[in-house]
PDB file of C-alpha atoms in Angstrom:
ATOM      1  CA  UNK A 191       0.000   0.000   0.000  1.00 41.00           C
ATOM      2  CA  UNK A 192       2.948   2.279   0.542  1.00 44.00           C
ATOM      3  CA  UNK A 193       2.101   5.650   2.009  1.00 46.00           C
ATOM      4  CA  UNK A 194      -1.172   6.074   0.120  1.00 48.00           C
ATOM      5  CA  UNK A 195      -4.344   6.186   2.167  1.00 50.00           C
ATOM      6  CA  UNK A 196      -7.223   3.881   1.323  1.00 52.00           C
ATOM      7  CA  UNK A 197     -10.817   4.401   2.299  1.00 50.00           C
ATOM      8  CA  UNK A 198     -12.131   1.438   4.305  1.00 45.00           C
ATOM      9  CA  UNK A 199     -14.878   0.865   1.721  1.00 47.00           C
ATOM     10  CA  UNK A 200     -12.173  -0.086  -0.803  1.00 60.00           C
ATOM     11  CA  UNK A 201      -9.968  -1.787   1.746  1.00 70.00           C
ATOM     12  CA  UNK A 202      -8.445  -5.116   0.651  1.00 71.00           C
ATOM     13  CA  UNK A 203      -8.909  -8.125   2.944  1.00 79.00           C
ATOM     14  CA  UNK A 204      -7.240  -7.983   6.348  1.00 82.00           C
ATOM     15  CA  UNK A 205      -4.413 -10.429   6.990  1.00 83.00           C
ATOM     16  CA  UNK A 206      -4.578 -12.315  10.284  1.00 84.00           C
ATOM     17  CA  UNK A 207      -1.207 -13.048  11.870  1.00 80.00           C
ATOM     18  CA  UNK A 208      -1.977 -15.806  14.351  1.00 72.00           C
ATOM     19  CA  UNK A 209       0.818 -16.065  16.922  1.00 70.00           C
ATOM     20  CA  UNK A 210       3.942 -14.059  15.978  1.00 63.00           C
ATOM     21  CA  UNK A 211       7.126 -16.119  15.864  1.00 60.00           C
ATOM     22  CA  UNK A 212       5.296 -19.456  16.031  1.00 57.00           C
ATOM     23  CA  UNK A 213       4.537 -20.002  12.366  1.00 55.00           C
ATOM     24  CA  UNK A 214       6.429 -23.298  12.382  1.00 53.00           C
ATOM     25  CA  UNK A 215       4.453 -24.609  15.350  1.00 55.00           C
ATOM     26  CA  UNK A 216       0.970 -23.748  14.140  1.00 65.00           C
ATOM     27  CA  UNK A 217      -0.108 -27.404  14.161  1.00 74.00           C
ATOM     28  CA  UNK A 218       0.371 -27.521  17.931  1.00 79.00           C
ATOM     29  CA  UNK A 219      -1.278 -24.127  18.371  1.00 78.00           C
ATOM     30  CA  UNK A 220      -4.222 -25.319  16.267  1.00 81.00           C
ATOM     31  CA  UNK A 221      -4.551 -28.415  18.462  1.00 86.00           C
ATOM     32  CA  UNK A 222      -4.556 -26.294  21.633  1.00 85.00           C
ATOM     33  CA  UNK A 223      -7.228 -23.957  20.263  1.00 86.00           C
ATOM     34  CA  UNK A 224      -9.367 -26.904  19.124  1.00 89.00           C
ATOM     35  CA  UNK A 225      -9.185 -28.407  22.619  1.00 91.00           C
ATOM     36  CA  UNK A 226     -10.126 -25.056  24.191  1.00 91.00           C
ATOM     37  CA  UNK A 227     -13.089 -24.709  21.836  1.00 93.00           C
ATOM     38  CA  UNK A 228     -14.274 -28.261  22.521  1.00 94.00           C
ATOM     39  CA  UNK A 229     -14.083 -27.813  26.296  1.00 93.00           C
ATOM     40  CA  UNK A 230     -15.838 -24.453  26.113  1.00 94.00           C
ATOM     41  CA  UNK A 231     -18.628 -25.496  23.739  1.00 95.00           C
ATOM     42  CA  UNK A 232     -19.319 -28.895  25.314  1.00 93.00           C
ATOM     43  CA  UNK A 233     -19.095 -27.475  28.849  1.00 92.00           C
ATOM     44  CA  UNK A 234     -21.469 -24.565  28.250  1.00 95.00           C
ATOM     45  CA  UNK A 235     -23.943 -26.685  26.277  1.00 94.00           C
ATOM     46  CA  UNK A 236     -23.919 -29.193  29.151  1.00 91.00           C
ATOM     47  CA  UNK A 237     -24.674 -26.451  31.685  1.00 93.00           C
ATOM     48  CA  UNK A 238     -27.560 -25.187  29.525  1.00 93.00           C
ATOM     49  CA  UNK A 239     -28.940 -28.697  29.067  1.00 91.00           C
ATOM     50  CA  UNK A 240     -28.802 -29.406  32.813  1.00 90.00           C
ATOM     51  CA  UNK A 241     -30.538 -26.151  33.767  1.00 91.00           C
ATOM     52  CA  UNK A 242     -33.327 -26.766  31.237  1.00 90.00           C
ATOM     53  CA  UNK A 243     -33.867 -30.432  32.147  1.00 87.00           C
ATOM     54  CA  UNK A 244     -33.508 -30.384  35.939  1.00 85.00           C
ATOM     55  CA  UNK A 245     -36.467 -28.815  37.837  1.00 86.00           C
ATOM     56  CA  UNK A 246     -34.221 -28.309  40.886  1.00 83.00           C
ATOM     57  CA  UNK A 247     -32.144 -25.876  38.834  1.00 86.00           C
ATOM     58  CA  UNK A 248     -35.094 -23.657  37.840  1.00 89.00           C
ATOM     59  CA  UNK A 249     -33.931 -20.921  40.212  1.00 91.00           C
ATOM     60  CA  UNK A 250     -32.696 -17.348  39.639  1.00 92.00           C
ATOM     61  CA  UNK A 251     -29.045 -18.273  40.237  1.00 92.00           C
ATOM     62  CA  UNK A 252     -29.132 -20.867  37.469  1.00 93.00           C
ATOM     63  CA  UNK A 253     -31.060 -18.589  35.106  1.00 94.00           C
ATOM     64  CA  UNK A 254     -28.139 -16.168  35.333  1.00 95.00           C
ATOM     65  CA  UNK A 255     -25.726 -19.086  34.890  1.00 94.00           C
ATOM     66  CA  UNK A 256     -27.609 -20.008  31.701  1.00 95.00           C
ATOM     67  CA  UNK A 257     -27.168 -16.436  30.448  1.00 96.00           C
ATOM     68  CA  UNK A 258     -23.446 -16.708  31.170  1.00 96.00           C
ATOM     69  CA  UNK A 259     -23.225 -20.005  29.257  1.00 96.00           C
ATOM     70  CA  UNK A 260     -25.103 -18.584  26.240  1.00 96.00           C
ATOM     71  CA  UNK A 261     -22.796 -15.568  26.256  1.00 96.00           C
ATOM     72  CA  UNK A 262     -19.682 -17.756  26.512  1.00 96.00           C
ATOM     73  CA  UNK A 263     -20.907 -19.749  23.512  1.00 96.00           C
ATOM     74  CA  UNK A 264     -21.300 -16.423  21.699  1.00 96.00           C
ATOM     75  CA  UNK A 265     -17.685 -15.505  22.521  1.00 94.00           C
ATOM     76  CA  UNK A 266     -16.454 -18.881  21.261  1.00 94.00           C
ATOM     77  CA  UNK A 267     -18.447 -18.840  18.029  1.00 94.00           C
ATOM     78  CA  UNK A 268     -17.434 -15.213  17.319  1.00 94.00           C
ATOM     79  CA  UNK A 269     -13.745 -16.096  17.181  1.00 92.00           C
ATOM     80  CA  UNK A 270     -13.996 -19.684  15.931  1.00 91.00           C
ATOM     81  CA  UNK A 271     -14.269 -19.097  12.111  1.00 89.00           C
ATOM     82  CA  UNK A 272     -11.112 -16.994  11.720  1.00 90.00           C
ATOM     83  CA  UNK A 273      -9.089 -18.853  14.372  1.00 89.00           C
ATOM     84  CA  UNK A 274      -9.713 -22.226  12.712  1.00 86.00           C
ATOM     85  CA  UNK A 275      -9.150 -20.722   9.253  1.00 86.00           C
ATOM     86  CA  UNK A 276      -5.826 -19.258  10.387  1.00 84.00           C
ATOM     87  CA  UNK A 277      -4.385 -22.216  12.281  1.00 82.00           C
ATOM     88  CA  UNK A 278      -6.051 -25.249  10.697  1.00 81.00           C
ATOM     89  CA  UNK A 279      -6.421 -24.208   7.046  1.00 80.00           C
ATOM     90  CA  UNK A 280      -3.690 -21.525   6.847  1.00 79.00           C
ATOM     91  CA  UNK A 281      -6.176 -19.090   5.336  1.00 82.00           C
ATOM     92  CA  UNK A 282      -5.303 -15.690   6.795  1.00 82.00           C
ATOM     93  CA  UNK A 283      -7.450 -13.293   4.767  1.00 86.00           C
ATOM     94  CA  UNK A 284     -10.779 -11.892   5.952  1.00 88.00           C
ATOM     95  CA  UNK A 285     -12.843  -9.225   4.199  1.00 88.00           C
ATOM     96  CA  UNK A 286     -12.717  -5.818   5.853  1.00 89.00           C
ATOM     97  CA  UNK A 287     -16.495  -5.631   6.422  1.00 90.00           C
ATOM     98  CA  UNK A 288     -16.493  -9.186   7.796  1.00 91.00           C
ATOM     99  CA  UNK A 289     -13.671  -8.125  10.106  1.00 91.00           C
ATOM    100  CA  UNK A 290     -15.785  -5.218  11.395  1.00 93.00           C
ATOM    101  CA  UNK A 291     -18.716  -7.563  12.043  1.00 94.00           C
ATOM    102  CA  UNK A 292     -16.498  -9.977  13.974  1.00 94.00           C
ATOM    103  CA  UNK A 293     -14.994  -7.087  15.962  1.00 93.00           C
ATOM    104  CA  UNK A 294     -18.488  -5.906  16.918  1.00 95.00           C
ATOM    105  CA  UNK A 295     -19.631  -9.310  18.153  1.00 95.00           C
ATOM    106  CA  UNK A 296     -16.431 -10.114  20.052  1.00 94.00           C
ATOM    107  CA  UNK A 297     -16.552  -6.836  21.988  1.00 94.00           C
ATOM    108  CA  UNK A 298     -20.333  -7.029  22.479  1.00 95.00           C
ATOM    109  CA  UNK A 299     -20.178 -10.498  24.032  1.00 95.00           C
ATOM    110  CA  UNK A 300     -17.222  -9.447  26.174  1.00 94.00           C
ATOM    111  CA  UNK A 301     -19.116  -6.444  27.556  1.00 94.00           C
ATOM    112  CA  UNK A 302     -22.230  -8.584  28.052  1.00 96.00           C
ATOM    113  CA  UNK A 303     -20.195 -11.008  30.164  1.00 96.00           C
ATOM    114  CA  UNK A 304     -19.267  -8.157  32.474  1.00 95.00           C
ATOM    115  CA  UNK A 305     -22.950  -7.193  32.816  1.00 96.00           C
ATOM    116  CA  UNK A 306     -24.018 -10.784  33.492  1.00 97.00           C
ATOM    117  CA  UNK A 307     -21.370 -11.136  36.213  1.00 96.00           C
ATOM    118  CA  UNK A 308     -22.754  -7.936  37.790  1.00 97.00           C
ATOM    119  CA  UNK A 309     -26.296  -9.377  37.680  1.00 97.00           C
ATOM    120  CA  UNK A 310     -25.006 -12.569  39.302  1.00 96.00           C
ATOM    121  CA  UNK A 311     -23.395 -10.525  42.089  1.00 96.00           C
ATOM    122  CA  UNK A 312     -26.792  -8.877  42.708  1.00 96.00           C
ATOM    123  CA  UNK A 313     -28.313 -12.358  42.871  1.00 95.00           C
ATOM    124  CA  UNK A 314     -25.792 -13.382  45.551  1.00 94.00           C
ATOM    125  CA  UNK A 315     -26.378 -10.091  47.414  1.00 94.00           C
ATOM    126  CA  UNK A 316     -30.148 -10.670  47.623  1.00 94.00           C
ATOM    127  CA  UNK A 317     -29.734 -14.372  48.498  1.00 92.00           C
ATOM    128  CA  UNK A 318     -27.464 -13.602  51.469  1.00 92.00           C
ATOM    129  CA  UNK A 319     -28.593 -10.157  52.645  1.00 90.00           C
ATOM    130  CA  UNK A 320     -32.364 -10.559  52.138  1.00 89.00           C
ATOM    131  CA  UNK A 321     -33.038 -14.308  51.753  1.00 89.00           C
ATOM    132  CA  UNK A 322     -36.720 -14.126  52.759  1.00 89.00           C
ATOM    133  CA  UNK A 323     -37.507 -11.869  49.785  1.00 91.00           C
ATOM    134  CA  UNK A 324     -35.191 -13.662  47.334  1.00 92.00           C
ATOM    135  CA  UNK A 325     -37.963 -15.266  45.273  1.00 90.00           C
ATOM    136  CA  UNK A 326     -40.091 -12.101  45.397  1.00 91.00           C
ATOM    137  CA  UNK A 327     -37.248  -9.832  44.234  1.00 93.00           C
ATOM    138  CA  UNK A 328     -35.786 -12.045  41.518  1.00 93.00           C
ATOM    139  CA  UNK A 329     -38.891 -13.068  39.623  1.00 93.00           C
ATOM    140  CA  UNK A 330     -38.709 -14.536  36.117  1.00 93.00           C
ATOM    141  CA  UNK A 331     -39.908 -11.237  34.668  1.00 94.00           C
ATOM    142  CA  UNK A 332     -37.184  -9.235  36.407  1.00 95.00           C
ATOM    143  CA  UNK A 333     -34.491 -11.725  35.433  1.00 95.00           C
ATOM    144  CA  UNK A 334     -35.618 -11.491  31.789  1.00 95.00           C
ATOM    145  CA  UNK A 335     -35.674  -7.682  32.019  1.00 96.00           C
ATOM    146  CA  UNK A 336     -32.128  -7.659  33.444  1.00 96.00           C
ATOM    147  CA  UNK A 337     -30.922  -9.905  30.629  1.00 96.00           C
ATOM    148  CA  UNK A 338     -32.536  -7.689  27.981  1.00 97.00           C
ATOM    149  CA  UNK A 339     -31.039  -4.564  29.591  1.00 96.00           C
ATOM    150  CA  UNK A 340     -27.559  -6.123  29.510  1.00 96.00           C
ATOM    151  CA  UNK A 341     -28.029  -7.043  25.843  1.00 96.00           C
ATOM    152  CA  UNK A 342     -29.390  -3.595  24.929  1.00 96.00           C
ATOM    153  CA  UNK A 343     -26.650  -1.731  26.786  1.00 95.00           C
ATOM    154  CA  UNK A 344     -23.872  -3.742  25.125  1.00 95.00           C
ATOM    155  CA  UNK A 345     -25.421  -3.539  21.659  1.00 95.00           C
ATOM    156  CA  UNK A 346     -26.140   0.198  21.804  1.00 95.00           C
ATOM    157  CA  UNK A 347     -22.735   1.198  23.211  1.00 94.00           C
ATOM    158  CA  UNK A 348     -20.842  -0.991  20.691  1.00 94.00           C
ATOM    159  CA  UNK A 349     -23.006  -0.175  17.652  1.00 94.00           C
ATOM    160  CA  UNK A 350     -21.026   2.983  16.661  1.00 93.00           C
ATOM    161  CA  UNK A 351     -17.667   1.152  16.638  1.00 92.00           C
ATOM    162  CA  UNK A 352     -17.816  -0.368  13.117  1.00 92.00           C
ATOM    163  CA  UNK A 353     -18.912   2.987  11.662  1.00 92.00           C
ATOM    164  CA  UNK A 354     -16.197   4.884  13.545  1.00 91.00           C
ATOM    165  CA  UNK A 355     -13.620   2.487  12.084  1.00 90.00           C
ATOM    166  CA  UNK A 356     -15.122   2.473   8.591  1.00 88.00           C
ATOM    167  CA  UNK A 357     -14.822   6.267   8.252  1.00 87.00           C
ATOM    168  CA  UNK A 358     -11.030   6.133   8.703  1.00 85.00           C
ATOM    169  CA  UNK A 359      -8.422   6.078   5.916  1.00 82.00           C
ATOM    170  CA  UNK A 360      -5.889   3.231   6.006  1.00 77.00           C
ATOM    171  CA  UNK A 361      -2.283   3.470   4.861  1.00 73.00           C
ATOM    172  CA  UNK A 362      -0.207   1.289   7.202  1.00 63.00           C
ATOM    173  CA  UNK A 363      -1.033  -2.036   5.661  1.00 68.00           C
ATOM    174  CA  UNK A 364      -3.790  -4.379   6.744  1.00 79.00           C
ATOM    175  CA  UNK A 365      -1.852  -6.967   8.767  1.00 82.00           C
ATOM    176  CA  UNK A 366      -3.512  -7.575  12.142  1.00 83.00           C
ATOM    177  CA  UNK A 367      -1.740  -9.036  15.179  1.00 80.00           C
ATOM    178  CA  UNK A 368      -4.292 -11.710  16.093  1.00 82.00           C
ATOM    179  CA  UNK A 369      -6.266 -14.510  14.478  1.00 86.00           C
ATOM    180  CA  UNK A 370      -9.437 -12.435  14.921  1.00 89.00           C
ATOM    181  CA  UNK A 371     -10.413  -8.768  14.617  1.00 89.00           C
ATOM    182  CA  UNK A 372     -10.247  -6.381  17.584  1.00 87.00           C
ATOM    183  CA  UNK A 373     -10.802  -2.623  17.695  1.00 87.00           C
ATOM    184  CA  UNK A 374      -7.278  -1.755  19.031  1.00 84.00           C
ATOM    185  CA  UNK A 375      -5.737  -3.864  16.258  1.00 83.00           C
ATOM    186  CA  UNK A 376      -7.680  -2.044  13.556  1.00 86.00           C
ATOM    187  CA  UNK A 377      -6.657   1.305  15.057  1.00 85.00           C
ATOM    188  CA  UNK A 378      -3.007   0.351  14.524  1.00 82.00           C
ATOM    189  CA  UNK A 379      -3.477   0.019  10.747  1.00 82.00           C
ATOM    190  CA  UNK A 380      -5.390   3.305  10.407  1.00 83.00           C
ATOM    191  CA  UNK A 381      -3.510   6.449   9.442  1.00 82.00           C
ATOM    192  CA  UNK A 382      -6.237   9.046  10.054  1.00 79.00           C
ATOM    193  CA  UNK A 383      -7.144  10.891  13.226  1.00 83.00           C
ATOM    194  CA  UNK A 384      -8.235   8.173  15.674  1.00 87.00           C
ATOM    195  CA  UNK A 385      -8.853  10.451  18.667  1.00 89.00           C
ATOM    196  CA  UNK A 386     -12.637  10.017  18.427  1.00 91.00           C
ATOM    197  CA  UNK A 387     -12.230   6.232  18.396  1.00 90.00           C
ATOM    198  CA  UNK A 388      -9.901   6.314  21.392  1.00 88.00           C
ATOM    199  CA  UNK A 389     -12.078   8.691  23.401  1.00 91.00           C
ATOM    200  CA  UNK A 390     -15.265   6.754  22.675  1.00 92.00           C
ATOM    201  CA  UNK A 391     -13.454   3.464  23.344  1.00 89.00           C
ATOM    202  CA  UNK A 392     -12.318   4.737  26.751  1.00 89.00           C
ATOM    203  CA  UNK A 393     -15.856   5.954  27.504  1.00 91.00           C
ATOM    204  CA  UNK A 394     -17.319   2.513  26.680  1.00 92.00           C
ATOM    205  CA  UNK A 395     -14.684   0.689  28.758  1.00 90.00           C
ATOM    206  CA  UNK A 396     -15.396   2.891  31.791  1.00 90.00           C
ATOM    207  CA  UNK A 397     -19.167   2.562  31.255  1.00 89.00           C
ATOM    208  CA  UNK A 398     -18.926  -1.243  31.198  1.00 92.00           C
ATOM    209  CA  UNK A 399     -15.875  -2.731  32.890  1.00 92.00           C
ATOM    210  CA  UNK A 400     -15.334   0.242  35.214  1.00 92.00           C
ATOM    211  CA  UNK A 401     -18.892   0.635  36.522  1.00 94.00           C
ATOM    212  CA  UNK A 402     -19.662  -3.112  36.514  1.00 95.00           C
ATOM    213  CA  UNK A 403     -16.531  -4.004  38.487  1.00 94.00           C
ATOM    214  CA  UNK A 404     -17.197  -1.176  40.979  1.00 95.00           C
ATOM    215  CA  UNK A 405     -20.732  -2.451  41.656  1.00 96.00           C
ATOM    216  CA  UNK A 406     -19.488  -6.052  41.933  1.00 96.00           C
ATOM    217  CA  UNK A 407     -17.010  -4.905  44.596  1.00 96.00           C
ATOM    218  CA  UNK A 408     -19.777  -2.971  46.367  1.00 96.00           C
ATOM    219  CA  UNK A 409     -22.024  -6.049  46.316  1.00 95.00           C
ATOM    220  CA  UNK A 410     -19.338  -8.159  47.930  1.00 95.00           C
ATOM    221  CA  UNK A 411     -18.559  -5.483  50.517  1.00 95.00           C
ATOM    222  CA  UNK A 412     -22.230  -5.579  51.570  1.00 94.00           C
ATOM    223  CA  UNK A 413     -22.266  -9.378  51.415  1.00 94.00           C
ATOM    224  CA  UNK A 414     -19.150  -9.562  53.617  1.00 93.00           C
ATOM    225  CA  UNK A 415     -20.702  -7.170  56.132  1.00 92.00           C
ATOM    226  CA  UNK A 416     -23.864  -9.306  56.295  1.00 90.00           C
ATOM    227  CA  UNK A 417     -21.854 -12.533  56.612  1.00 90.00           C
ATOM    228  CA  UNK A 418     -19.712 -11.165  59.441  1.00 88.00           C
ATOM    229  CA  UNK A 419     -22.917 -10.317  61.320  1.00 85.00           C
ATOM    230  CA  UNK A 420     -23.876 -14.008  61.383  1.00 81.00           C
ATOM    231  CA  UNK A 421     -23.103 -15.473  64.811  1.00 72.00           C
ATOM    232  CA  UNK A 422     -22.387 -19.059  63.747  1.00 82.00           C
ATOM    233  CA  UNK A 423     -19.047 -19.654  62.015  1.00 83.00           C
ATOM    234  CA  UNK A 424     -20.539 -22.651  60.208  1.00 84.00           C
ATOM    235  CA  UNK A 425     -23.332 -20.486  58.781  1.00 85.00           C
ATOM    236  CA  UNK A 426     -20.803 -17.816  57.769  1.00 86.00           C
ATOM    237  CA  UNK A 427     -18.752 -20.355  55.836  1.00 87.00           C
ATOM    238  CA  UNK A 428     -21.885 -21.803  54.251  1.00 86.00           C
ATOM    239  CA  UNK A 429     -22.987 -18.347  53.091  1.00 85.00           C
ATOM    240  CA  UNK A 430     -19.548 -17.518  51.670  1.00 86.00           C
ATOM    241  CA  UNK A 431     -19.358 -20.894  49.934  1.00 87.00           C
ATOM    242  CA  UNK A 432     -22.432 -20.033  47.866  1.00 86.00           C
ATOM    243  CA  UNK A 433     -20.431 -17.118  46.403  1.00 91.00           C
ATOM    244  CA  UNK A 434     -17.232 -18.997  45.576  1.00 91.00           C
ATOM    245  CA  UNK A 435     -18.240 -20.043  42.047  1.00 91.00           C
ATOM    246  CA  UNK A 436     -19.166 -16.482  41.149  1.00 93.00           C
ATOM    247  CA  UNK A 437     -15.993 -15.056  42.714  1.00 94.00           C
ATOM    248  CA  UNK A 438     -13.888 -17.495  40.654  1.00 93.00           C
ATOM    249  CA  UNK A 439     -15.803 -16.551  37.472  1.00 94.00           C
ATOM    250  CA  UNK A 440     -15.242 -12.835  38.180  1.00 95.00           C
ATOM    251  CA  UNK A 441     -11.517 -13.404  38.725  1.00 93.00           C
ATOM    252  CA  UNK A 442     -11.257 -15.541  35.547  1.00 92.00           C
ATOM    253  CA  UNK A 443     -12.809 -12.677  33.571  1.00 93.00           C
ATOM    254  CA  UNK A 444     -11.284  -9.557  35.118  1.00 93.00           C
ATOM    255  CA  UNK A 445      -7.723 -10.707  35.911  1.00 90.00           C
ATOM    256  CA  UNK A 446      -6.800 -11.227  32.202  1.00 87.00           C
ATOM    257  CA  UNK A 447      -8.410  -7.860  31.314  1.00 85.00           C
ATOM    258  CA  UNK A 448      -6.375  -6.090  34.002  1.00 84.00           C
ATOM    259  CA  UNK A 449      -3.222  -7.945  32.901  1.00 82.00           C
ATOM    260  CA  UNK A 450      -3.744  -6.941  29.246  1.00 78.00           C
ATOM    261  CA  UNK A 451      -4.278  -3.300  30.282  1.00 75.00           C
ATOM    262  CA  UNK A 452      -1.193  -3.271  32.526  1.00 76.00           C
ATOM    263  CA  UNK A 453       1.038  -4.795  29.842  1.00 74.00           C
ATOM    264  CA  UNK A 454      -0.290  -2.387  27.205  1.00 68.00           C
ATOM    265  CA  UNK A 455       0.274   0.630  29.478  1.00 65.00           C
ATOM    266  CA  UNK A 456       3.477  -0.214  31.391  1.00 65.00           C
ATOM    267  CA  UNK A 457       5.300  -2.778  29.220  1.00 68.00           C
ATOM    268  CA  UNK A 458       4.979  -1.378  25.715  1.00 62.00           C
ATOM    269  CA  UNK A 459       8.326  -2.914  24.759  1.00 68.00           C
ATOM    270  CA  UNK A 460       7.008  -6.420  25.452  1.00 68.00           C
ATOM    271  CA  UNK A 461       7.423  -8.884  22.555  1.00 71.00           C
ATOM    272  CA  UNK A 462       4.337  -9.043  20.305  1.00 69.00           C
ATOM    273  CA  UNK A 463       3.761 -12.660  21.329  1.00 72.00           C
ATOM    274  CA  UNK A 464       3.131 -11.512  24.939  1.00 74.00           C
ATOM    275  CA  UNK A 465       0.346  -9.137  23.871  1.00 71.00           C
ATOM    276  CA  UNK A 466      -1.184 -11.775  21.603  1.00 76.00           C
ATOM    277  CA  UNK A 467      -1.085 -14.545  24.210  1.00 78.00           C
ATOM    278  CA  UNK A 468      -2.635 -12.322  26.898  1.00 78.00           C
ATOM    279  CA  UNK A 469      -5.418 -11.318  24.501  1.00 79.00           C
ATOM    280  CA  UNK A 470      -6.012 -15.007  23.780  1.00 82.00           C
ATOM    281  CA  UNK A 471      -6.209 -15.736  27.509  1.00 84.00           C
ATOM    282  CA  UNK A 472      -8.735 -12.914  27.930  1.00 83.00           C
ATOM    283  CA  UNK A 473     -11.001 -14.324  25.177  1.00 87.00           C
ATOM    284  CA  UNK A 474     -10.545 -18.082  25.502  1.00 89.00           C
ATOM    285  CA  UNK A 475     -10.002 -18.843  29.191  1.00 90.00           C
ATOM    286  CA  UNK A 476     -13.261 -17.546  30.792  1.00 92.00           C
ATOM    287  CA  UNK A 477     -15.610 -19.455  28.424  1.00 93.00           C
ATOM    288  CA  UNK A 478     -13.589 -22.608  29.092  1.00 92.00           C
ATOM    289  CA  UNK A 479     -13.256 -22.150  32.874  1.00 92.00           C
ATOM    290  CA  UNK A 480     -16.793 -21.063  33.771  1.00 93.00           C
ATOM    291  CA  UNK A 481     -18.473 -24.481  33.182  1.00 92.00           C
ATOM    292  CA  UNK A 482     -15.617 -26.194  35.045  1.00 91.00           C
ATOM    293  CA  UNK A 483     -15.847 -23.758  37.984  1.00 91.00           C
ATOM    294  CA  UNK A 484     -19.596 -24.190  38.371  1.00 90.00           C
ATOM    295  CA  UNK A 485     -19.410 -27.969  37.891  1.00 87.00           C
ATOM    296  CA  UNK A 486     -16.772 -28.302  40.628  1.00 83.00           C
ATOM    297  CA  UNK A 487     -18.033 -25.686  43.103  1.00 80.00           C
ATOM    298  CA  UNK A 488     -21.842 -25.989  42.783  1.00 82.00           C
ATOM    299  CA  UNK A 489     -23.412 -28.995  44.466  1.00 79.00           C
ATOM    300  CA  UNK A 490     -26.614 -28.893  42.394  1.00 80.00           C
ATOM    301  CA  UNK A 491     -24.676 -28.873  39.103  1.00 84.00           C
ATOM    302  CA  UNK A 492     -22.532 -31.792  40.281  1.00 79.00           C
ATOM    303  CA  UNK A 493     -25.660 -33.740  41.197  1.00 79.00           C
ATOM    304  CA  UNK A 494     -27.135 -33.067  37.760  1.00 77.00           C
ATOM    305  CA  UNK A 495     -23.942 -34.266  36.034  1.00 76.00           C
ATOM    306  CA  UNK A 496     -23.815 -37.428  38.165  1.00 75.00           C
ATOM    307  CA  UNK A 497     -27.498 -38.055  37.418  1.00 74.00           C
ATOM    308  CA  UNK A 498     -26.826 -37.861  33.662  1.00 68.00           C
ATOM    309  CA  UNK A 499     -23.829 -40.221  33.951  1.00 67.00           C
ATOM    310  CA  UNK A 500     -25.858 -42.707  36.000  1.00 70.00           C
ATOM    311  CA  UNK A 501     -28.535 -42.725  33.271  1.00 66.00           C
ATOM    312  CA  UNK A 502     -25.890 -43.494  30.624  1.00 59.00           C
ATOM    313  CA  UNK A 503     -24.475 -46.352  32.723  1.00 58.00           C
ATOM    314  CA  UNK A 504     -27.854 -47.956  33.439  1.00 57.00           C
TER     315      UNK A 504
END
């Protein structure tokens, strides 16, 4: 392309890099990604199937868990086409408009996950701090309304992104640093004024991750205060144990995000493979870990899994 700017409407296909410096080991990388996808898809489909089939799981907590599983499937299926094309079929080109669509869905599902984790923290807050009104507060209608609000908020805030990118001229080549399309990656190949994109991107991040994480922390501060007021140590531990799955899911989601931000801000000289691997952790680890966390830490889910296995054996 040289130094000539190209309007995004006439932009040639984007080239997906994969993992920098590991071109010779892509067969192993492909195998790892395939295993991650299998664990994530099978695990989340299993959670959904259990919640639908088991009457004992028709409770608010498991409705939110179902939302989380659907969202994690969305994350997996958003990245799957280009990741498999890059590593399994060595096809690295994706149309620019298709890249924008993938970018939109990846970021939308990521922001929705943050909102669902916030809703789940509210569920734990009501269950522990006001257990007598738990069923009255978290009715099916309110749970559905919360889910629709999370979807609407993520969709509306992310909707301008593809158009903000599409208006830019491009003159720095079209080679992206991942096997999927992300907004920061596309900003690196743009040569126009990207201040609007950066400012709006920061606004959206604060509106989602910033506010959601602050309210999750507030929920757990109130939960901890209520738990410490319980006289019996056994009851305190029992109450805290009901939150452990959610706490692990929050950590699995937010720790990689914080790590990516810290590396981007304070370790700009890091090798490209570090940035790419951390971004992969941020997108691939939570959808894989969440079904495992809830299967291990939640007694009702374990019972449902054992019940299914016992049916297969009989």
